[in-house]
Amino acid sequence: MASQKLCVVLINAVVLIVILLTRSSSALTLAEVMATQEANVRSLANSTEAVFAARCTDTNLCQVNTTRCTFATCGGNPTLQASMTCDFTLGSNPSICGEECSGLLRSTTTSAVSVAAGATNNQEASTFICSTASLTSVFADLYYNQGVTGWQYVASNTGVTRTFPAAGSTDSCTDPPDTRQQSWYVSASTGPKDIVFVTDFSGSMSTGDGGPNGMTRAAAMKVAVVSLLGSLGPNDRFNIIAFTSSPTTVGTANTLMAGTPDNILLMQNRFNAWPVGGGTTFGNAMTAAFSLLQSSDATGCARIIMFLTDGQPSDGNAVISSIAAGQSTLGSNPARLFTYSLSAKANHAILRQIACDNTGIWTLISDASSPTSPLQQYYNFLAAGIVDSSPQWTAPYESSFGQGEITTVSIPCFDRSVTPKVFVGVAAIDTLMTDLLKYGTEAQIEAQIGLKSGKCLNYDLTPCQMQQLRVSTGYTCPSPAPAVSTCASTHITAPSCSTTIVTNINEVVCTTNTSTSQAEMSCCSPKQCATATNEITHTRTRPATITIQETFSRTHVATDTWTSTMSDEGTKTLTLRPTPSNTFSATTTISS
């Protein structure tokens, strides 16, 4: 009898220990879970900076041979496809693969690269590809050992993105998207900001030389601005001034709007529908823009005015005094003005003066609708001047990889071998909203995103760095700005390696099979789908009224937890999809 009582006591003690351990593991707060993901993205960024720093000294890094080549997301490759498995946990796509078998092929043994349509096919882009090839072990550690269930990225400022797991592209391969326009890339490279677009809708904007196939200047401008709006995040504040003879605020009057998905969509639709017609008055439009920057809803962080016009102002140089008056109201944090001529007939002189007088850049744009339009220049300006950085979170959005709703945490990467350090790209990790919702509500998650990503970043660009940024636009500011010849030793981009033999992206990307279709490259076969959906059932039977929490640790896959309350004797069944290893271990917690 005594031995039976002792046995019961020991069993109860074991159950209590398991309960305490389970409670301890589940006591993590939402903030702590997000902080862990921030630590993960910092680790990825640190590793990226380390391999990038060694790009010029590691003689084995960029050898041109088939054993060290990098897989591309477009084109297909037999070796890559052989390493892929059908994995529903990493996304599905019924539109490409069909409803009956929507699973996608993924490889967690390697990574793959995509190259934006306008990426520079040069030494820097090629070197980034081969130098980051060794990050696969870092990606895998985060995936297998650190609980990262979303996609991981390192994206360069040259337009190259390395992604883990490796997968075929579900986007267009003839016109691949530019990662540098994604909100997670922009938020990491610019931080919170107040931005006002001052856009010309005068009658001349209907001229059909703004882009390909007779696109009007206004239509091309709309494409560009709508794209830029899509890159904003919830911690940005923005609005649009549409001007002709007089200015009109496109968004909410007298204030800046938060860059939430709803506000972005609203403004994109309004801007796309805005009519053309009228005169060209600069001064009043600028006065309206500076008034918005003083809004109580502003972040007070970086202040940007994007000024787009094709014409000659009807009010002469009145805009110069309007800007000076506006800047005087902003105190120690003046606005930077980026000016864009949308026609060769525009008044370049006054637009150049505006940019040079206000720490900005002027650019002549022949096709504003291009995804590599110089309108993206302000990203480079802010990124180049970042002094400190912190992880930035995006608003929740739908995963392009079919994982449902996600948020992405990102952080900039630098080349620290030069002084001051220079921006080279962004590291990022997706986080599934279903994972975060285990620790808080959607409102709490959005509040944490705002809290974690609302800190202003510090920027410090020297006059020489500004001139170097302007060189790429074809115009540098006159004195008192320094002559470019005196700024030769100033780096604004990472210095090139003088000894590398890699000069072309095709030299470091594995040979592809161009006949492979998008579906063949990306989708599971019917046989693979049948295997992946052959579900495993786990059954537990318990008497009386108790709560059962089963924690299943699947090899190399995130943990699943099943909690149920049984009011009567009965059986509860948990169904899980198998993993490639089909290995499960279970921990049971019982409480009355």
PDB file of N, CA and C in Angstrom, residues 422-489:
ATOM      1  N   VAL A 422      29.513  51.991 -45.432  1.00  0.00           N
ATOM      2  CA  VAL A 422      28.574  52.250 -46.522  1.00  0.00           C
ATOM      3  C   VAL A 422      27.526  51.143 -46.582  1.00  0.00           C
ATOM      4  N   PHE A 423      26.356  51.519 -46.954  1.00  0.00           N
ATOM      5  CA  PHE A 423      25.213  50.616 -47.048  1.00  0.00           C
ATOM      6  C   PHE A 423      25.380  49.676 -48.239  1.00  0.00           C
ATOM      7  N   VAL A 424      25.146  48.364 -48.024  1.00  0.00           N
ATOM      8  CA  VAL A 424      25.261  47.404 -49.126  1.00  0.00           C
ATOM      9  C   VAL A 424      23.990  46.588 -49.345  1.00  0.00           C
ATOM     10  N   GLY A 425      23.056  46.618 -48.402  1.00  0.00           N
ATOM     11  CA  GLY A 425      21.838  45.839 -48.602  1.00  0.00           C
ATOM     12  C   GLY A 425      21.059  45.651 -47.321  1.00  0.00           C
ATOM     13  N   VAL A 426      20.157  44.675 -47.346  1.00  0.00           N
ATOM     14  CA  VAL A 426      19.231  44.448 -46.233  1.00  0.00           C
ATOM     15  C   VAL A 426      19.105  42.950 -45.984  1.00  0.00           C
ATOM     16  N   ALA A 427      19.064  42.562 -44.703  1.00  0.00           N
ATOM     17  CA  ALA A 427      18.739  41.193 -44.306  1.00  0.00           C
ATOM     18  C   ALA A 427      17.326  41.193 -43.742  1.00  0.00           C
ATOM     19  N   ALA A 428      16.560  40.143 -44.027  1.00  0.00           N
ATOM     20  CA  ALA A 428      15.158  40.136 -43.605  1.00  0.00           C
ATOM     21  C   ALA A 428      14.676  38.718 -43.348  1.00  0.00           C
ATOM     22  N   ILE A 429      13.680  38.603 -42.463  1.00  0.00           N
ATOM     23  CA  ILE A 429      13.060  37.318 -42.136  1.00  0.00           C
ATOM     24  C   ILE A 429      11.551  37.515 -42.034  1.00  0.00           C
ATOM     25  N   ASP A 430      10.796  36.648 -42.703  1.00  0.00           N
ATOM     26  CA  ASP A 430       9.339  36.660 -42.578  1.00  0.00           C
ATOM     27  C   ASP A 430       8.920  35.974 -41.282  1.00  0.00           C
ATOM     28  N   THR A 431       7.869  36.468 -40.670  1.00  0.00           N
ATOM     29  CA  THR A 431       7.287  35.844 -39.487  1.00  0.00           C
ATOM     30  C   THR A 431       5.805  35.617 -39.747  1.00  0.00           C
ATOM     31  N   LEU A 432       5.356  34.391 -39.566  1.00  0.00           N
ATOM     32  CA  LEU A 432       3.957  34.072 -39.809  1.00  0.00           C
ATOM     33  C   LEU A 432       3.074  34.705 -38.737  1.00  0.00           C
ATOM     34  N   MET A 433       1.997  35.334 -39.159  1.00  0.00           N
ATOM     35  CA  MET A 433       1.071  35.915 -38.194  1.00  0.00           C
ATOM     36  C   MET A 433       0.452  34.834 -37.319  1.00  0.00           C
ATOM     37  N   THR A 434       0.275  33.635 -37.859  1.00  0.00           N
ATOM     38  CA  THR A 434      -0.276  32.551 -37.044  1.00  0.00           C
ATOM     39  C   THR A 434       0.642  32.217 -35.875  1.00  0.00           C
ATOM     40  N   ASP A 435       1.957  32.386 -36.068  1.00  0.00           N
ATOM     41  CA  ASP A 435       2.897  32.165 -34.967  1.00  0.00           C
ATOM     42  C   ASP A 435       2.764  33.259 -33.917  1.00  0.00           C
ATOM     43  N   LEU A 436       2.674  34.517 -34.355  1.00  0.00           N
ATOM     44  CA  LEU A 436       2.582  35.633 -33.407  1.00  0.00           C
ATOM     45  C   LEU A 436       1.241  35.656 -32.687  1.00  0.00           C
ATOM     46  N   LEU A 437       0.181  35.201 -33.356  1.00  0.00           N
ATOM     47  CA  LEU A 437      -1.148  35.227 -32.745  1.00  0.00           C
ATOM     48  C   LEU A 437      -1.278  34.244 -31.588  1.00  0.00           C
ATOM     49  N   LYS A 438      -0.300  33.376 -31.415  1.00  0.00           N
ATOM     50  CA  LYS A 438      -0.276  32.504 -30.237  1.00  0.00           C
ATOM     51  C   LYS A 438       0.063  33.290 -28.977  1.00  0.00           C
ATOM     52  N   TYR A 439       0.625  34.494 -29.165  1.00  0.00           N
ATOM     53  CA  TYR A 439       1.114  35.278 -28.025  1.00  0.00           C
ATOM     54  C   TYR A 439       0.395  36.618 -27.869  1.00  0.00           C
ATOM     55  N   GLY A 440      -0.491  36.957 -28.774  1.00  0.00           N
ATOM     56  CA  GLY A 440      -1.202  38.224 -28.667  1.00  0.00           C
ATOM     57  C   GLY A 440      -2.216  38.381 -29.773  1.00  0.00           C
ATOM     58  N   THR A 441      -3.071  39.374 -29.630  1.00  0.00           N
ATOM     59  CA  THR A 441      -4.081  39.658 -30.642  1.00  0.00           C
ATOM     60  C   THR A 441      -3.461  40.427 -31.804  1.00  0.00           C
ATOM     61  N   GLU A 442      -4.224  40.563 -32.879  1.00  0.00           N
ATOM     62  CA  GLU A 442      -3.718  41.318 -34.026  1.00  0.00           C
ATOM     63  C   GLU A 442      -3.462  42.773 -33.647  1.00  0.00           C
ATOM     64  N   ALA A 443      -4.344  43.338 -32.815  1.00  0.00           N
ATOM     65  CA  ALA A 443      -4.155  44.726 -32.375  1.00  0.00           C
ATOM     66  C   ALA A 443      -2.884  44.861 -31.543  1.00  0.00           C
ATOM     67  N   GLN A 444      -2.611  43.868 -30.696  1.00  0.00           N
ATOM     68  CA  GLN A 444      -1.391  43.901 -29.881  1.00  0.00           C
ATOM     69  C   GLN A 444      -0.146  43.755 -30.751  1.00  0.00           C
ATOM     70  N   ILE A 445      -0.241  42.922 -31.780  1.00  0.00           N
ATOM     71  CA  ILE A 445       0.894  42.749 -32.693  1.00  0.00           C
ATOM     72  C   ILE A 445       1.185  44.056 -33.425  1.00  0.00           C
ATOM     73  N   GLU A 446       0.146  44.698 -33.931  1.00  0.00           N
ATOM     74  CA  GLU A 446       0.337  45.965 -34.642  1.00  0.00           C
ATOM     75  C   GLU A 446       0.883  47.045 -33.717  1.00  0.00           C
ATOM     76  N   ALA A 447       0.458  47.012 -32.438  1.00  0.00           N
ATOM     77  CA  ALA A 447       0.982  47.983 -31.470  1.00  0.00           C
ATOM     78  C   ALA A 447       2.468  47.747 -31.227  1.00  0.00           C
ATOM     79  N   GLN A 448       2.876  46.477 -31.146  1.00  0.00           N
ATOM     80  CA  GLN A 448       4.288  46.156 -30.952  1.00  0.00           C
ATOM     81  C   GLN A 448       5.113  46.564 -32.172  1.00  0.00           C
ATOM     82  N   ILE A 449       4.552  46.360 -33.360  1.00  0.00           N
ATOM     83  CA  ILE A 449       5.251  46.778 -34.581  1.00  0.00           C
ATOM     84  C   ILE A 449       5.504  48.275 -34.551  1.00  0.00           C
ATOM     85  N   GLY A 450       4.486  49.039 -34.155  1.00  0.00           N
ATOM     86  CA  GLY A 450       4.648  50.486 -34.068  1.00  0.00           C
ATOM     87  C   GLY A 450       5.668  50.889 -33.029  1.00  0.00           C
ATOM     88  N   LEU A 451       5.661  50.192 -31.897  1.00  0.00           N
ATOM     89  CA  LEU A 451       6.593  50.508 -30.814  1.00  0.00           C
ATOM     90  C   LEU A 451       8.029  50.189 -31.203  1.00  0.00           C
ATOM     91  N   LYS A 452       8.221  49.047 -31.865  1.00  0.00           N
ATOM     92  CA  LYS A 452       9.567  48.594 -32.188  1.00  0.00           C
ATOM     93  C   LYS A 452      10.170  49.321 -33.391  1.00  0.00           C
ATOM     94  N   SER A 453       9.315  49.802 -34.289  1.00  0.00           N
ATOM     95  CA  SER A 453       9.823  50.379 -35.535  1.00  0.00           C
ATOM     96  C   SER A 453       9.626  51.881 -35.633  1.00  0.00           C
ATOM     97  N   GLY A 454       9.226  52.515 -34.552  1.00  0.00           N
ATOM     98  CA  GLY A 454       8.938  53.941 -34.607  1.00  0.00           C
ATOM     99  C   GLY A 454      10.101  54.846 -34.269  1.00  0.00           C
ATOM    100  N   LYS A 455      11.249  54.278 -33.950  1.00  0.00           N
ATOM    101  CA  LYS A 455      12.403  55.090 -33.565  1.00  0.00           C
ATOM    102  C   LYS A 455      13.028  55.763 -34.782  1.00  0.00           C
ATOM    103  N   CYS A 456      13.268  57.065 -34.676  1.00  0.00           N
ATOM    104  CA  CYS A 456      13.928  57.789 -35.768  1.00  0.00           C
ATOM    105  C   CYS A 456      15.372  57.326 -35.905  1.00  0.00           C
ATOM    106  N   LEU A 457      15.829  57.171 -37.141  1.00  0.00           N
ATOM    107  CA  LEU A 457      17.225  56.843 -37.392  1.00  0.00           C
ATOM    108  C   LEU A 457      18.024  58.132 -37.560  1.00  0.00           C
ATOM    109  N   ASN A 458      19.292  58.058 -37.224  1.00  0.00           N
ATOM    110  CA  ASN A 458      20.172  59.216 -37.390  1.00  0.00           C
ATOM    111  C   ASN A 458      20.903  59.113 -38.726  1.00  0.00           C
ATOM    112  N   TYR A 459      21.008  60.239 -39.416  1.00  0.00           N
ATOM    113  CA  TYR A 459      21.664  60.290 -40.720  1.00  0.00           C
ATOM    114  C   TYR A 459      22.780  61.324 -40.686  1.00  0.00           C
ATOM    115  N   ASP A 460      23.842  61.042 -41.411  1.00  0.00           N
ATOM    116  CA  ASP A 460      24.953  61.988 -41.473  1.00  0.00           C
ATOM    117  C   ASP A 460      25.657  61.824 -42.818  1.00  0.00           C
ATOM    118  N   LEU A 461      25.346  62.702 -43.747  1.00  0.00           N
ATOM    119  CA  LEU A 461      25.996  62.690 -45.054  1.00  0.00           C
ATOM    120  C   LEU A 461      26.864  63.931 -45.195  1.00  0.00           C
ATOM    121  N   THR A 462      28.126  63.726 -45.538  1.00  0.00           N
ATOM    122  CA  THR A 462      29.021  64.858 -45.758  1.00  0.00           C
ATOM    123  C   THR A 462      28.711  65.494 -47.113  1.00  0.00           C
ATOM    124  N   PRO A 463      29.128  66.742 -47.341  1.00  0.00           N
ATOM    125  CA  PRO A 463      28.939  67.363 -48.660  1.00  0.00           C
ATOM    126  C   PRO A 463      29.554  66.537 -49.790  1.00  0.00           C
ATOM    127  N   CYS A 464      30.697  65.901 -49.523  1.00  0.00           N
ATOM    128  CA  CYS A 464      31.313  65.062 -50.556  1.00  0.00           C
ATOM    129  C   CYS A 464      30.456  63.831 -50.860  1.00  0.00           C
ATOM    130  N   GLN A 465      29.890  63.227 -49.828  1.00  0.00           N
ATOM    131  CA  GLN A 465      29.023  62.081 -50.068  1.00  0.00           C
ATOM    132  C   GLN A 465      27.792  62.484 -50.878  1.00  0.00           C
ATOM    133  N   MET A 466      27.256  63.656 -50.586  1.00  0.00           N
ATOM    134  CA  MET A 466      26.119  64.142 -51.366  1.00  0.00           C
ATOM    135  C   MET A 466      26.500  64.307 -52.836  1.00  0.00           C
ATOM    136  N   GLN A 467      27.667  64.874 -53.088  1.00  0.00           N
ATOM    137  CA  GLN A 467      28.111  65.054 -54.469  1.00  0.00           C
ATOM    138  C   GLN A 467      28.304  63.709 -55.171  1.00  0.00           C
ATOM    139  N   GLN A 468      28.847  62.734 -54.446  1.00  0.00           N
ATOM    140  CA  GLN A 468      29.031  61.407 -55.039  1.00  0.00           C
ATOM    141  C   GLN A 468      27.686  60.771 -55.385  1.00  0.00           C
ATOM    142  N   LEU A 469      26.674  60.981 -54.545  1.00  0.00           N
ATOM    143  CA  LEU A 469      25.341  60.477 -54.858  1.00  0.00           C
ATOM    144  C   LEU A 469      24.781  61.138 -56.114  1.00  0.00           C
ATOM    145  N   ARG A 470      25.073  62.415 -56.269  1.00  0.00           N
ATOM    146  CA  ARG A 470      24.549  63.154 -57.419  1.00  0.00           C
ATOM    147  C   ARG A 470      25.211  62.743 -58.728  1.00  0.00           C
ATOM    148  N   VAL A 471      26.431  62.217 -58.662  1.00  0.00           N
ATOM    149  CA  VAL A 471      27.163  61.851 -59.878  1.00  0.00           C
ATOM    150  C   VAL A 471      26.333  60.914 -60.750  1.00  0.00           C
ATOM    151  N   SER A 472      25.650  59.948 -60.125  1.00  0.00           N
ATOM    152  CA  SER A 472      24.901  58.951 -60.893  1.00  0.00           C
ATOM    153  C   SER A 472      23.726  59.559 -61.646  1.00  0.00           C
ATOM    154  N   THR A 473      23.292  60.762 -61.260  1.00  0.00           N
ATOM    155  CA  THR A 473      22.169  61.408 -61.947  1.00  0.00           C
ATOM    156  C   THR A 473      22.630  62.272 -63.112  1.00  0.00           C
ATOM    157  N   GLY A 474      23.936  62.459 -63.239  1.00  0.00           N
ATOM    158  CA  GLY A 474      24.461  63.259 -64.333  1.00  0.00           C
ATOM    159  C   GLY A 474      24.565  64.733 -64.040  1.00  0.00           C
ATOM    160  N   TYR A 475      24.287  65.129 -62.794  1.00  0.00           N
ATOM    161  CA  TYR A 475      24.415  66.553 -62.451  1.00  0.00           C
ATOM    162  C   TYR A 475      24.889  66.687 -61.016  1.00  0.00           C
ATOM    163  N   THR A 476      25.934  67.466 -60.805  1.00  0.00           N
ATOM    164  CA  THR A 476      26.409  67.762 -59.456  1.00  0.00           C
ATOM    165  C   THR A 476      26.260  69.251 -59.196  1.00  0.00           C
ATOM    166  N   CYS A 477      26.119  69.588 -57.937  1.00  0.00           N
ATOM    167  CA  CYS A 477      25.845  70.979 -57.579  1.00  0.00           C
ATOM    168  C   CYS A 477      27.105  71.839 -57.688  1.00  0.00           C
ATOM    169  N   PRO A 478      26.958  73.090 -58.082  1.00  0.00           N
ATOM    170  CA  PRO A 478      28.104  74.005 -58.180  1.00  0.00           C
ATOM    171  C   PRO A 478      28.527  74.493 -56.796  1.00  0.00           C
ATOM    172  N   SER A 479      29.591  75.258 -56.750  1.00  0.00           N
ATOM    173  CA  SER A 479      30.053  75.861 -55.500  1.00  0.00           C
ATOM    174  C   SER A 479      28.887  76.642 -54.874  1.00  0.00           C
ATOM    175  N   PRO A 480      28.736  76.546 -53.547  1.00  0.00           N
ATOM    176  CA  PRO A 480      29.735  76.150 -52.545  1.00  0.00           C
ATOM    177  C   PRO A 480      29.863  74.654 -52.297  1.00  0.00           C
ATOM    178  N   ALA A 481      29.103  73.804 -53.024  1.00  0.00           N
ATOM    179  CA  ALA A 481      29.314  72.368 -52.884  1.00  0.00           C
ATOM    180  C   ALA A 481      30.721  72.024 -53.365  1.00  0.00           C
ATOM    181  N   PRO A 482      31.379  71.017 -52.759  1.00  0.00           N
ATOM    182  CA  PRO A 482      32.750  70.686 -53.154  1.00  0.00           C
ATOM    183  C   PRO A 482      32.807  70.111 -54.566  1.00  0.00           C
ATOM    184  N   ALA A 483      33.902  70.333 -55.238  1.00  0.00           N
ATOM    185  CA  ALA A 483      34.112  69.745 -56.561  1.00  0.00           C
ATOM    186  C   ALA A 483      34.265  68.237 -56.421  1.00  0.00           C
ATOM    187  N   VAL A 484      33.695  67.498 -57.346  1.00  0.00           N
ATOM    188  CA  VAL A 484      33.754  66.038 -57.276  1.00  0.00           C
ATOM    189  C   VAL A 484      35.198  65.552 -57.267  1.00  0.00           C
ATOM    190  N   SER A 485      36.083  66.246 -57.966  1.00  0.00           N
ATOM    191  CA  SER A 485      37.492  65.837 -58.034  1.00  0.00           C
ATOM    192  C   SER A 485      38.153  65.831 -56.665  1.00  0.00           C
ATOM    193  N   THR A 486      37.649  66.635 -55.742  1.00  0.00           N
ATOM    194  CA  THR A 486      38.222  66.670 -54.389  1.00  0.00           C
ATOM    195  C   THR A 486      37.618  65.604 -53.492  1.00  0.00           C
ATOM    196  N   CYS A 487      36.651  64.856 -54.015  1.00  0.00           N
ATOM    197  CA  CYS A 487      35.937  63.857 -53.209  1.00  0.00           C
ATOM    198  C   CYS A 487      36.258  62.433 -53.646  1.00  0.00           C
ATOM    199  N   ALA A 488      37.354  62.267 -54.371  1.00  0.00           N
ATOM    200  CA  ALA A 488      37.664  60.969 -54.970  1.00  0.00           C
ATOM    201  C   ALA A 488      37.792  59.856 -53.942  1.00  0.00           C
ATOM    202  N   SER A 489      38.267  60.175 -52.741  1.00  0.00           N
ATOM    203  CA  SER A 489      38.484  59.133 -51.732  1.00  0.00           C
ATOM    204  C   SER A 489      37.243  58.876 -50.888  1.00  0.00           C
TER     205      SER A 489
END
